[in-house]
GROMACS .gro file of C-alpha atoms in nm:
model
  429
    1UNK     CA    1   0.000   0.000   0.000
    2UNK     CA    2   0.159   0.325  -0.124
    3UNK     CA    3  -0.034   0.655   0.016
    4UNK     CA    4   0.189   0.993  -0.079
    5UNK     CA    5   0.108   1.369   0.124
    6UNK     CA    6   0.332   1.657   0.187
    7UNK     CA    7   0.528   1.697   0.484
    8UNK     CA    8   0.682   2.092   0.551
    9UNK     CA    9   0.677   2.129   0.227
   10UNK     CA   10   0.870   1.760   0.139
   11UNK     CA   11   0.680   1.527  -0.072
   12UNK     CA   12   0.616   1.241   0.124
   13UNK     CA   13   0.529   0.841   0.028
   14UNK     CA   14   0.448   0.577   0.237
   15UNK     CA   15   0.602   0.229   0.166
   16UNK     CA   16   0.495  -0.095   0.343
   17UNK     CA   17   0.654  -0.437   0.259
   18UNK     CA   18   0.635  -0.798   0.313
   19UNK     CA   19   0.939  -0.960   0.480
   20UNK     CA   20   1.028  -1.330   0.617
   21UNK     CA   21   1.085  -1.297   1.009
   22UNK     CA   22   1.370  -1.530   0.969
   23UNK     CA   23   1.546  -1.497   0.628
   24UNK     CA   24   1.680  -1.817   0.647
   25UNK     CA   25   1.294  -1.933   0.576
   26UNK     CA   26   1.156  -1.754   0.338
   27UNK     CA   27   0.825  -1.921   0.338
   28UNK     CA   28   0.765  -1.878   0.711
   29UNK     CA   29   0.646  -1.639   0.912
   30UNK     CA   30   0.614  -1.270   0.769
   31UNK     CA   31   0.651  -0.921   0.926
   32UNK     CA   32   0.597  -0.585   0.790
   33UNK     CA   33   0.834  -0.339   0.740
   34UNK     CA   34   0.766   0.029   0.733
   35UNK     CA   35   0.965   0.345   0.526
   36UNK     CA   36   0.871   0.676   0.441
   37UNK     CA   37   1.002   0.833   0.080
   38UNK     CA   38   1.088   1.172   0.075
   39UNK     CA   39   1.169   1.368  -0.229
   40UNK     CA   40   1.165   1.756  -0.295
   41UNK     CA   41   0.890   1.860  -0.508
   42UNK     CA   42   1.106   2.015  -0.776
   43UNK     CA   43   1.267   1.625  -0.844
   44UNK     CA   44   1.010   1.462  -0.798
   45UNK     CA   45   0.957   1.353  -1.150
   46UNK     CA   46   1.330   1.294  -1.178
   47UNK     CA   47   1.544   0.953  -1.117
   48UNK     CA   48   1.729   1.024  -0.836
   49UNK     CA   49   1.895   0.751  -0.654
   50UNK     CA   50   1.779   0.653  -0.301
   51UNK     CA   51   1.979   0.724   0.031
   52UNK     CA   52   1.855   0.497   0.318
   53UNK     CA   53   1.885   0.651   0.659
   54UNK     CA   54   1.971   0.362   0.963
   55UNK     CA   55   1.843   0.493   1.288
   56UNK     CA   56   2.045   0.493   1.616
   57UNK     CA   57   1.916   0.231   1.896
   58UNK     CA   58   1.819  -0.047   1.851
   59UNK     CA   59   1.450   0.004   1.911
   60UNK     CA   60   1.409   0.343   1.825
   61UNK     CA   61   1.182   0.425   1.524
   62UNK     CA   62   1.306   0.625   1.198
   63UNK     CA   63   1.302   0.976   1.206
   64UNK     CA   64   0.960   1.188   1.162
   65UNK     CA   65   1.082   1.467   0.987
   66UNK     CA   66   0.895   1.794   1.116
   67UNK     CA   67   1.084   2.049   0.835
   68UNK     CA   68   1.333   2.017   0.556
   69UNK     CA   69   1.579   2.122   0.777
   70UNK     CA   70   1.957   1.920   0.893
   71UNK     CA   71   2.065   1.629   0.670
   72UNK     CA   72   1.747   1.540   0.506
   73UNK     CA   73   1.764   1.923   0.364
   74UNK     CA   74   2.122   1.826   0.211
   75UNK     CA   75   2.065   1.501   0.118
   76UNK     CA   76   1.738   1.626  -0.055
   77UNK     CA   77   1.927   1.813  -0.326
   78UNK     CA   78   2.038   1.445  -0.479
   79UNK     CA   79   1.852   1.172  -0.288
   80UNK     CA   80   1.543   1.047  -0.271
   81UNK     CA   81   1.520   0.969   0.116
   82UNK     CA   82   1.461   0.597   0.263
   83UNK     CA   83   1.365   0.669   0.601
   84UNK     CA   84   1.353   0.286   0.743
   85UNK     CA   85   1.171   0.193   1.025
   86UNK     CA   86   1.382  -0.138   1.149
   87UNK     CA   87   1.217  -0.454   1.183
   88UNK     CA   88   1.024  -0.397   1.571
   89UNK     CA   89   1.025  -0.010   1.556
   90UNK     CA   90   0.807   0.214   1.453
   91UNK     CA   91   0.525   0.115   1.221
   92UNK     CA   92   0.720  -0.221   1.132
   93UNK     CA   93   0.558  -0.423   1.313
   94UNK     CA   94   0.666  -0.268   1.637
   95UNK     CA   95   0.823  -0.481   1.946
   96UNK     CA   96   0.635  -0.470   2.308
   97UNK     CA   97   0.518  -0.651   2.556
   98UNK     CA   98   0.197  -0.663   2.458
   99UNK     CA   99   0.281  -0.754   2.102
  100UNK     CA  100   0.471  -1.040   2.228
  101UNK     CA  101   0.213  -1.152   2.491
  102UNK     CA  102   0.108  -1.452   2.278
  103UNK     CA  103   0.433  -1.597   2.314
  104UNK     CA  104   0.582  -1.803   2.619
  105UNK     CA  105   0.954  -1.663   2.710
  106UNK     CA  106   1.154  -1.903   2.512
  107UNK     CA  107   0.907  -1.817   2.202
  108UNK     CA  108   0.983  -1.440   2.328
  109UNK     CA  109   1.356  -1.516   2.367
  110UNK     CA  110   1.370  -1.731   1.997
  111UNK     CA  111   1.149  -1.434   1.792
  112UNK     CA  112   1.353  -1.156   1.904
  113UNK     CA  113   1.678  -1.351   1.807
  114UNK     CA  114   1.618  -1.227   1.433
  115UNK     CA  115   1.599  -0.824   1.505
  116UNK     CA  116   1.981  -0.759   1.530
  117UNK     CA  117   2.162  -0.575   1.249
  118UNK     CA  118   2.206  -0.876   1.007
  119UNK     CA  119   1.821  -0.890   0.966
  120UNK     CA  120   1.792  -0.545   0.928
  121UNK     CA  121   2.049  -0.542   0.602
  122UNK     CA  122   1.844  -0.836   0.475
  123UNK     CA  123   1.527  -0.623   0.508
  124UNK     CA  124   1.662  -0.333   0.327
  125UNK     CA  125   1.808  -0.570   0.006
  126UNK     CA  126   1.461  -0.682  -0.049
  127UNK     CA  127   1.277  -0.344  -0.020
  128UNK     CA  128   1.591  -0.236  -0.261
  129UNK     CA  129   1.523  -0.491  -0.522
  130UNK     CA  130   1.151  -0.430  -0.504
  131UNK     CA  131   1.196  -0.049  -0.484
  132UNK     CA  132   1.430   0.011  -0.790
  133UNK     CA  133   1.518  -0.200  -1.061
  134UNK     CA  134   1.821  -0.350  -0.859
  135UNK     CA  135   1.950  -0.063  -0.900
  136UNK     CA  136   2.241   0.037  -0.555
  137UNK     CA  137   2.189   0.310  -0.361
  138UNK     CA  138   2.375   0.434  -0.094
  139UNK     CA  139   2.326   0.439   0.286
  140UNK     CA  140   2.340   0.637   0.617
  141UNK     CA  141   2.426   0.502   0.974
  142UNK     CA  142   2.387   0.697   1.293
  143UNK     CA  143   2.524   0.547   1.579
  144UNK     CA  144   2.384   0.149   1.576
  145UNK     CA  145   2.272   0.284   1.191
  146UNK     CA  146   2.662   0.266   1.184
  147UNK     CA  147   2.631  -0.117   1.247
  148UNK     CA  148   2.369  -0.165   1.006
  149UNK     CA  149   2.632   0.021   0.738
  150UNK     CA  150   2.914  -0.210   0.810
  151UNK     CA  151   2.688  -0.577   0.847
  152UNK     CA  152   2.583  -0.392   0.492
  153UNK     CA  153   2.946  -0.349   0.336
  154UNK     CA  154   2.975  -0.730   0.474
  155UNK     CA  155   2.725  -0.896   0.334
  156UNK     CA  156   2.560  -0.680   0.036
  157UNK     CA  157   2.863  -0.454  -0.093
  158UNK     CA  158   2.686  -0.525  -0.454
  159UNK     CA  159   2.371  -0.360  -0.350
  160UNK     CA  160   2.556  -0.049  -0.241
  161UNK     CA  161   2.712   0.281  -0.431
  162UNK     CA  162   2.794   0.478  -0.138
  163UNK     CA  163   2.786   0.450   0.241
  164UNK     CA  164   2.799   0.717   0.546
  165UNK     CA  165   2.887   0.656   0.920
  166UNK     CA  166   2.780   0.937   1.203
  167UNK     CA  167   2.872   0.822   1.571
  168UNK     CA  168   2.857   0.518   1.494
  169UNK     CA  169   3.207   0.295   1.426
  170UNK     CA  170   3.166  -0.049   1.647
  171UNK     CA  171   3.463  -0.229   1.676
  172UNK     CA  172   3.514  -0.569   1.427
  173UNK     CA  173   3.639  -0.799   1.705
  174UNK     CA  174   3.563  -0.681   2.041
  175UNK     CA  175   3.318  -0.839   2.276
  176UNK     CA  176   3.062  -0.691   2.509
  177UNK     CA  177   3.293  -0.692   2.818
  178UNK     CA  178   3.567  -0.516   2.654
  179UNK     CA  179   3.302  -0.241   2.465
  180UNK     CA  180   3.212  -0.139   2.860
  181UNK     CA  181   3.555  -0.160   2.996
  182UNK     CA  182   3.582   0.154   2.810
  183UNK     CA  183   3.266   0.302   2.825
  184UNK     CA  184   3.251   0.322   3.176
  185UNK     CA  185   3.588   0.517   3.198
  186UNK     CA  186   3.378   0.738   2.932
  187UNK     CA  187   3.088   0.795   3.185
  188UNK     CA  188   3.327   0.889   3.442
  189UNK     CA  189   3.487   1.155   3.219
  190UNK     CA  190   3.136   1.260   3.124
  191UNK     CA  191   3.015   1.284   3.499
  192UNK     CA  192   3.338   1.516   3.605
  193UNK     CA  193   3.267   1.782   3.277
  194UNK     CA  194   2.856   1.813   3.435
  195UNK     CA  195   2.993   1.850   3.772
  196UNK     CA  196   3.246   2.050   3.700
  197UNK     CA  197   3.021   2.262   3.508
  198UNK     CA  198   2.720   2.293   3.709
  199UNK     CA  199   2.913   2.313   4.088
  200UNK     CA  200   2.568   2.294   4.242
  201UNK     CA  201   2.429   1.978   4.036
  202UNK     CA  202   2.578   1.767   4.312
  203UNK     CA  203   2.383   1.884   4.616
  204UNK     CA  204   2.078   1.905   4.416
  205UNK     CA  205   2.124   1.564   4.297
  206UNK     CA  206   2.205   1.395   4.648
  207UNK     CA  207   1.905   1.613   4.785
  208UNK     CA  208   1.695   1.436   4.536
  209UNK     CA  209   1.868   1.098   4.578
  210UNK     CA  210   1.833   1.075   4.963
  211UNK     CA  211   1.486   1.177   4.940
  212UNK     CA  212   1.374   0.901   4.729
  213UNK     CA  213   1.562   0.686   4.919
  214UNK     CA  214   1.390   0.801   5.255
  215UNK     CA  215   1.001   0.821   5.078
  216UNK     CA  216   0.843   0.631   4.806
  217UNK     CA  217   0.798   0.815   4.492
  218UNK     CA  218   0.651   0.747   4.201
  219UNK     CA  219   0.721   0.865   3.848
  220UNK     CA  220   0.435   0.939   3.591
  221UNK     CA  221   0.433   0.591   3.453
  222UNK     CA  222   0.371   0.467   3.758
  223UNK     CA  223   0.698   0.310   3.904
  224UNK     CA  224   0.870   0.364   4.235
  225UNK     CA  225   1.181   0.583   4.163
  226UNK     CA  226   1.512   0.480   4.244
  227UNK     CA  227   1.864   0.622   4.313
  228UNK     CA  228   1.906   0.352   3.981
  229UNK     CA  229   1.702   0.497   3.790
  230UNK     CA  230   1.799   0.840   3.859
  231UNK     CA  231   2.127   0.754   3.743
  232UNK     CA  232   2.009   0.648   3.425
  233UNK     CA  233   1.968   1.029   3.328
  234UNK     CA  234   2.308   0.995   3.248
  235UNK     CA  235   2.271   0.863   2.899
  236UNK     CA  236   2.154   1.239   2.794
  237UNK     CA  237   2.480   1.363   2.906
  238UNK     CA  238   2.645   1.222   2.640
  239UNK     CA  239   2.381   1.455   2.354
  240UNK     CA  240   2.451   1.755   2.255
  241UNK     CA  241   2.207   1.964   2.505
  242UNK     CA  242   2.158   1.692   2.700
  243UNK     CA  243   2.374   1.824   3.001
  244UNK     CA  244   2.139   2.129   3.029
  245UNK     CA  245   1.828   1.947   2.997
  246UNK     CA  246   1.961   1.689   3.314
  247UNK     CA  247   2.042   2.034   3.493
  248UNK     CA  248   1.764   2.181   3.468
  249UNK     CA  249   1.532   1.947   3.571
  250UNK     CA  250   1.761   1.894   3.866
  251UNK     CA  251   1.673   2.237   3.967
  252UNK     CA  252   1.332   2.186   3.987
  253UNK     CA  253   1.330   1.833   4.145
  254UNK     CA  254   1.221   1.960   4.469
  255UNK     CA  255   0.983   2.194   4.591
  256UNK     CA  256   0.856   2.320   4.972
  257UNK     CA  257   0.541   2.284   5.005
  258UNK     CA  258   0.261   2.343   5.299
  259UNK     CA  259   0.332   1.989   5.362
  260UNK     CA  260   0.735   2.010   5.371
  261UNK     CA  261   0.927   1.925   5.065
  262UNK     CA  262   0.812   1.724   4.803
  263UNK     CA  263   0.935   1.592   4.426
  264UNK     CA  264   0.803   1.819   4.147
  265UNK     CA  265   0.514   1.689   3.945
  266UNK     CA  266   0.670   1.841   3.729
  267UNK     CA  267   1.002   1.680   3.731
  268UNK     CA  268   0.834   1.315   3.758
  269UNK     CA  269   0.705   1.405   3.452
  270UNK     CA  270   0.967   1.542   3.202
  271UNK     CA  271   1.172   1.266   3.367
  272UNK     CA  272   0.991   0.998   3.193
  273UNK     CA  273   1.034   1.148   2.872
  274UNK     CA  274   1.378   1.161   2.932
  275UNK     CA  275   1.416   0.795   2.929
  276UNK     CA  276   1.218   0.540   2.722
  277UNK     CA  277   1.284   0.183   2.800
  278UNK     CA  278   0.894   0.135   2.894
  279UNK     CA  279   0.806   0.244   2.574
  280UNK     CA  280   1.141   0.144   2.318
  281UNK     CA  281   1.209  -0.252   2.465
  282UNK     CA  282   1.415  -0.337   2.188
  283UNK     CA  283   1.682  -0.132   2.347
  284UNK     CA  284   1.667  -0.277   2.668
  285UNK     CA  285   1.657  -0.632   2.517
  286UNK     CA  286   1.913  -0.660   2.233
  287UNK     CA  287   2.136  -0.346   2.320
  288UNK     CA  288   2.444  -0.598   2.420
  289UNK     CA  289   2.347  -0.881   2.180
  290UNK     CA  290   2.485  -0.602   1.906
  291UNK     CA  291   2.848  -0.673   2.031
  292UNK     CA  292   2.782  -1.040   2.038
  293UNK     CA  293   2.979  -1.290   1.796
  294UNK     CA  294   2.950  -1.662   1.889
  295UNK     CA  295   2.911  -1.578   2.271
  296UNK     CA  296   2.685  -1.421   2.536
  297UNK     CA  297   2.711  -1.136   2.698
  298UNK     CA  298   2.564  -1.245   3.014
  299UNK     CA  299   2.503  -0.872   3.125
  300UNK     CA  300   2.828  -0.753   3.039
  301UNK     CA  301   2.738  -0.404   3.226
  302UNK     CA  302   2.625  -0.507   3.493
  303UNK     CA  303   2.938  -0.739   3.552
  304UNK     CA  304   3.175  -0.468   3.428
  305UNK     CA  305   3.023  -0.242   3.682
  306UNK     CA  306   3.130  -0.444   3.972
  307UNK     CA  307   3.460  -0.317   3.921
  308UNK     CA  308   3.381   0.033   3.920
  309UNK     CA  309   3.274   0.085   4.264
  310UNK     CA  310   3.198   0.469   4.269
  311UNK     CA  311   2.884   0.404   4.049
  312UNK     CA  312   2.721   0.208   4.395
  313UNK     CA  313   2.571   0.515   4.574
  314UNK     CA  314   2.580   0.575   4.898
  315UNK     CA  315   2.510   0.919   5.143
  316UNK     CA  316   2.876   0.949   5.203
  317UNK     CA  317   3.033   0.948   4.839
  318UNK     CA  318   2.987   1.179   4.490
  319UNK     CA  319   2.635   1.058   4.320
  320UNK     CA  320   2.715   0.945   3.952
  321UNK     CA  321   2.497   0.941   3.637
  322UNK     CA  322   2.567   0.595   3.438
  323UNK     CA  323   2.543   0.608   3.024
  324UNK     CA  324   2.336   0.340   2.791
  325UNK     CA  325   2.459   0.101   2.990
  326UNK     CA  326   2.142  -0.160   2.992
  327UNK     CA  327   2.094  -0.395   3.338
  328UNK     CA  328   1.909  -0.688   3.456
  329UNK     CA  329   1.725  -0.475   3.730
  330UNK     CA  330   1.513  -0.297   3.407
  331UNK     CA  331   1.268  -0.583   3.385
  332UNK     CA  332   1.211  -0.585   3.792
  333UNK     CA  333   1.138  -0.204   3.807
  334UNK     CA  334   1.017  -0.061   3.490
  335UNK     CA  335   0.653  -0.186   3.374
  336UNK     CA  336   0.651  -0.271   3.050
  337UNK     CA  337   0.936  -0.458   3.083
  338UNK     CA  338   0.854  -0.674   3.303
  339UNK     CA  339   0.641  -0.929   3.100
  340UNK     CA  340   0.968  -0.985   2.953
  341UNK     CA  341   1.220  -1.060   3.192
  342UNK     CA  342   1.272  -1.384   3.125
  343UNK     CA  343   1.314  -1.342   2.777
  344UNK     CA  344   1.548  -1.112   2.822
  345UNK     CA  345   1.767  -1.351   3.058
  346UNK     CA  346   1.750  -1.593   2.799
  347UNK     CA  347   1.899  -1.366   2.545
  348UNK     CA  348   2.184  -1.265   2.793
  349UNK     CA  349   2.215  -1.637   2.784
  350UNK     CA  350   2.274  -1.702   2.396
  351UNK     CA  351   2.587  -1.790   2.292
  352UNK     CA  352   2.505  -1.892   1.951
  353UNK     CA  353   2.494  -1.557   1.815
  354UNK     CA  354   2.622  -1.570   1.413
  355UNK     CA  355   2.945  -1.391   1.352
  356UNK     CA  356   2.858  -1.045   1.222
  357UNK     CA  357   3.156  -0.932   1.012
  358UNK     CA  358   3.430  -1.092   0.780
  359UNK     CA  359   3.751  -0.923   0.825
  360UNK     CA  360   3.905  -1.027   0.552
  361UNK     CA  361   3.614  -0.937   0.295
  362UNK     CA  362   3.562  -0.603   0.460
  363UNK     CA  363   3.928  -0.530   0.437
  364UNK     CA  364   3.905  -0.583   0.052
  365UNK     CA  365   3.548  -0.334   0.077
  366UNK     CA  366   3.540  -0.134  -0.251
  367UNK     CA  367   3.233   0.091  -0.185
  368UNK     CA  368   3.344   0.455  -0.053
  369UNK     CA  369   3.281   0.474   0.285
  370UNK     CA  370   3.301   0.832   0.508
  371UNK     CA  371   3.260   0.853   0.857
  372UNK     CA  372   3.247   1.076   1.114
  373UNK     CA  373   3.433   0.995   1.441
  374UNK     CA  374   3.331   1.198   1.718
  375UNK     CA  375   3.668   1.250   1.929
  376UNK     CA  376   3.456   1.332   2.286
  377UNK     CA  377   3.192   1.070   2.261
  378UNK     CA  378   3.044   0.882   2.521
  379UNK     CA  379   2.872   0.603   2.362
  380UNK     CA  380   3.177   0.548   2.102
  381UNK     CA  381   3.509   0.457   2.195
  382UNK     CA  382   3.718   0.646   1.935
  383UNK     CA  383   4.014   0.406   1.992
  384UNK     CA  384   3.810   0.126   1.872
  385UNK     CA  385   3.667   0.308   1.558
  386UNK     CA  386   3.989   0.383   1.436
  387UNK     CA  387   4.099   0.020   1.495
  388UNK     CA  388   3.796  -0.055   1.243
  389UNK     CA  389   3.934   0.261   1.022
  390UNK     CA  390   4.209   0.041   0.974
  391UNK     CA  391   4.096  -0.294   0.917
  392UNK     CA  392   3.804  -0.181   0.630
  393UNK     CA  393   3.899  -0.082   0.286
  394UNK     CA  394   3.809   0.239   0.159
  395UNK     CA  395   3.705   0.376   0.444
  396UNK     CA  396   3.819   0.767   0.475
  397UNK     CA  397   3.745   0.949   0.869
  398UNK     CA  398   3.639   1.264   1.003
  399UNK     CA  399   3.763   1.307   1.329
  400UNK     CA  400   3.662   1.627   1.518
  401UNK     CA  401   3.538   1.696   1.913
  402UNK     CA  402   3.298   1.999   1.810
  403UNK     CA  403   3.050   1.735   1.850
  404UNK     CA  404   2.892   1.492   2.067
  405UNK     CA  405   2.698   1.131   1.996
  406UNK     CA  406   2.379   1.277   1.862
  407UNK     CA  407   2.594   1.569   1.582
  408UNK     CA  408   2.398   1.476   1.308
  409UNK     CA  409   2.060   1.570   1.470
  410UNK     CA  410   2.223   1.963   1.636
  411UNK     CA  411   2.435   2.016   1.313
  412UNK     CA  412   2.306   1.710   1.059
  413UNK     CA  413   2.331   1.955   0.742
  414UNK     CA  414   2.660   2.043   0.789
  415UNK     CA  415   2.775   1.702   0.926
  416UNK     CA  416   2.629   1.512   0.580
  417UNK     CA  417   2.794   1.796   0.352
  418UNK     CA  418   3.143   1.694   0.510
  419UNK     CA  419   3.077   1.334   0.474
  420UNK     CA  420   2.949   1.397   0.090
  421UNK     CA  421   3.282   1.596   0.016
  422UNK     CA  422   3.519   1.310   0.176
  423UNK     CA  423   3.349   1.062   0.033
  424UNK     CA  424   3.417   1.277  -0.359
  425UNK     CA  425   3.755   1.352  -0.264
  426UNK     CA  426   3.642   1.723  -0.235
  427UNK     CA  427   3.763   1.989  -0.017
  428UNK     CA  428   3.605   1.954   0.337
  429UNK     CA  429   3.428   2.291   0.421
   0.00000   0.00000   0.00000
């Protein structure tokens, strides 16, 4: 079903599509898969060639464009615009717990087993080949998108012409345990740059912490809040305006009332929005299977953590935000998780995971490949993306620290401009 409107002023076409669940049987089970065509009017008659856009996550649901504004404006002056809803986001037959409700925990556990990045690329060959006339088209990864691009370059290079990395360079050969080794020194950079900054973000923080400690609170979705879960705010500290957004609501947390002091209703509410694991599972589930190759990760976090001691709060030491990090405690406090706790043990549990990359094929890549490498990222540990710089073929690198993870979405026209230009061996701007 095709229906086409205009979006702030972008021509706009709905695509769904038919796709095998597990692309190993064709015939089986089916899911749908979701993408929205942009185009600006003036080509729309013309034959452009497609650039499809890989969302961060997983979970998280393509981008609904509100204006021709950051890269879509850019990439609108010579793309038609894929905007792909990944198998479980979005309109593509979307992942919850009440989708999966049907389904025991090992059913849970088996079905979400084929929504990691080499399912995705698979999705996006057949929408290609029933999109164009086999003709290639080129892609764009941010951060996990980045994943997608690279399982891409591995296993469809012939479907490609062209291929774009923002935030988003995973190492080839790590595993899950050495990924947080690092990230966790990242968070603890992070954390000393927002206290450093805002010198009274610590008391209000350990106000707020103690509180919920010493009464139960509960947040607009309906769960008890805990020190834990404040400390999840962290992962916006690592966005471009994310630190002042964490601030902020930090100085509203508490309020006096005729009653004595109290949490904001106001805070309990913008704090939900700041954090979406009720309503984006998919992250929550399959955010360390990503890293996994032939072995579990068994809560890599949460074991990592144990040897970083300062992230365990307590009244008499510095509170500390944590990053994306994703823990076993999610599916005992947070609703909608819940239902799916054991499904989500037995996917910490999986060590038959299929290798993701060949490192000798993508060492021998021929499609141009630029990326930008975000020097001050939290979520990206730069010394591992230029370890993959180095082991895949024609891939040229951007490295700058004027931004942070989330670039492409504060600066996204100017980011994809550079990225075009590297990519054509044309002066960077």
């Amino acid at each position: 079903m095709i229906h086409t409107q205009i979006l702030s002023g972008i021509e706009a076409t709905k695509h769904t599509f038919k796709i095998p669940l597990d692309h190993q049987a064709p015939d089986g089970q089916t899911i749908e898969i979701f993408a929205r065509e942009l185009v600006a009017p003036e080509h729309k008659d013309k034959p452009l060639p497609y650039i499809v856009y890989f969302q961060g996550g997983p979970g998280f649901g393509a981008q609904r464009p509100i204006a021709n504004s950051g890269w879509i404006k850019r990439a609108l002056q010579e793309y038609r615009v894929l905007l792909l809803d990944q198998r479980g986001t979005g309109l593509s037959s979307p992942i919850n717990y009440a989708s999966l409700s049907h389904l025991d925990s090992a059913e849970q556990a088996q079905y979400l087993s084929h929504f990691r990045a080499d399912s995705i690329v698979k999705d996006a060959e057949i929408i290609r080949k029933q999109l164009t006339d086999n003709d290639k088209w080129s892609i764009l990864g941010q951060s996990f998108g980045g994943f997608c691009v690279l399982k891409y370059l591995n296993d469809a290079p012939e479907g490609l012409q062209e291929a774009y990395i923002t935030g988003g360079i995973p190492s080839l050969t790590r595993n899950a345990d050495e990924v947080y080794q690092a990230t966790y020194q990242r968070v603890l950079a992070k954390n000393n740059d927002f206290f450093t900054r805002f010198p009274d973000a610590q008391q209000l923080i350990k106000q707020l912490a103690d509180y919920i400690t010493q009464n139960e609170v509960r947040i607009a979705t309906g769960e008890r809040l805990s020190v834990e879960m404040l400390q999840l705010l962290g992962i916006n500290i690592g966005m471009e305006q994310g630190p002042e957004q964490v601030y902020y609501l930090l100085e509203q947390a508490l309020i006096d009332t005729a009653s004595g002091v109290q949490v904001n209703p106001l805070f309990m509410a913008h704090f939900c929005q700041l954090l979406d694991f009720n309503t984006n599972p998919i992250f929550a589930l399959l955010h360390e299977s990503i890293y996994c190759q032939q072995d579990a990760s068994n809560w890599a976090a949460q074991r990592v953590r144990a040897q970083y001691n300062e992230f365990n709060y307590g009244a008499d030491k510095p509170f500390l935000f944590t990053g994306e990090m994703v823990y076993p405690w999610f599916f005992d406090q947070f609703t909608n998780l819940k239902p799916l706790k054991h499904a989500a043990h037995l996917l910490a549990e999986k060590a038959d995971w299929p290798k993701l990359y060949d490192l000798q094929k993508l060492s021998s890549n021929t499609v141009p490949v630029a990326a930008a490498i975000y020097s001050e990222d939290m979520f990206v540990e730069m010394k591992y993306s230029l370890e993959t710089v180095q082991q895949v073929g024609q891939l040229k690198y951007w490295l700058t620290s004027e931004y942070e993870h989330n670039g492409i979405r504060i600066d996204g026209e100017r980011v994809l401009d550079k990225l075009i230009a590297l990519n054509r061996g044309q002066q960077l701007r």
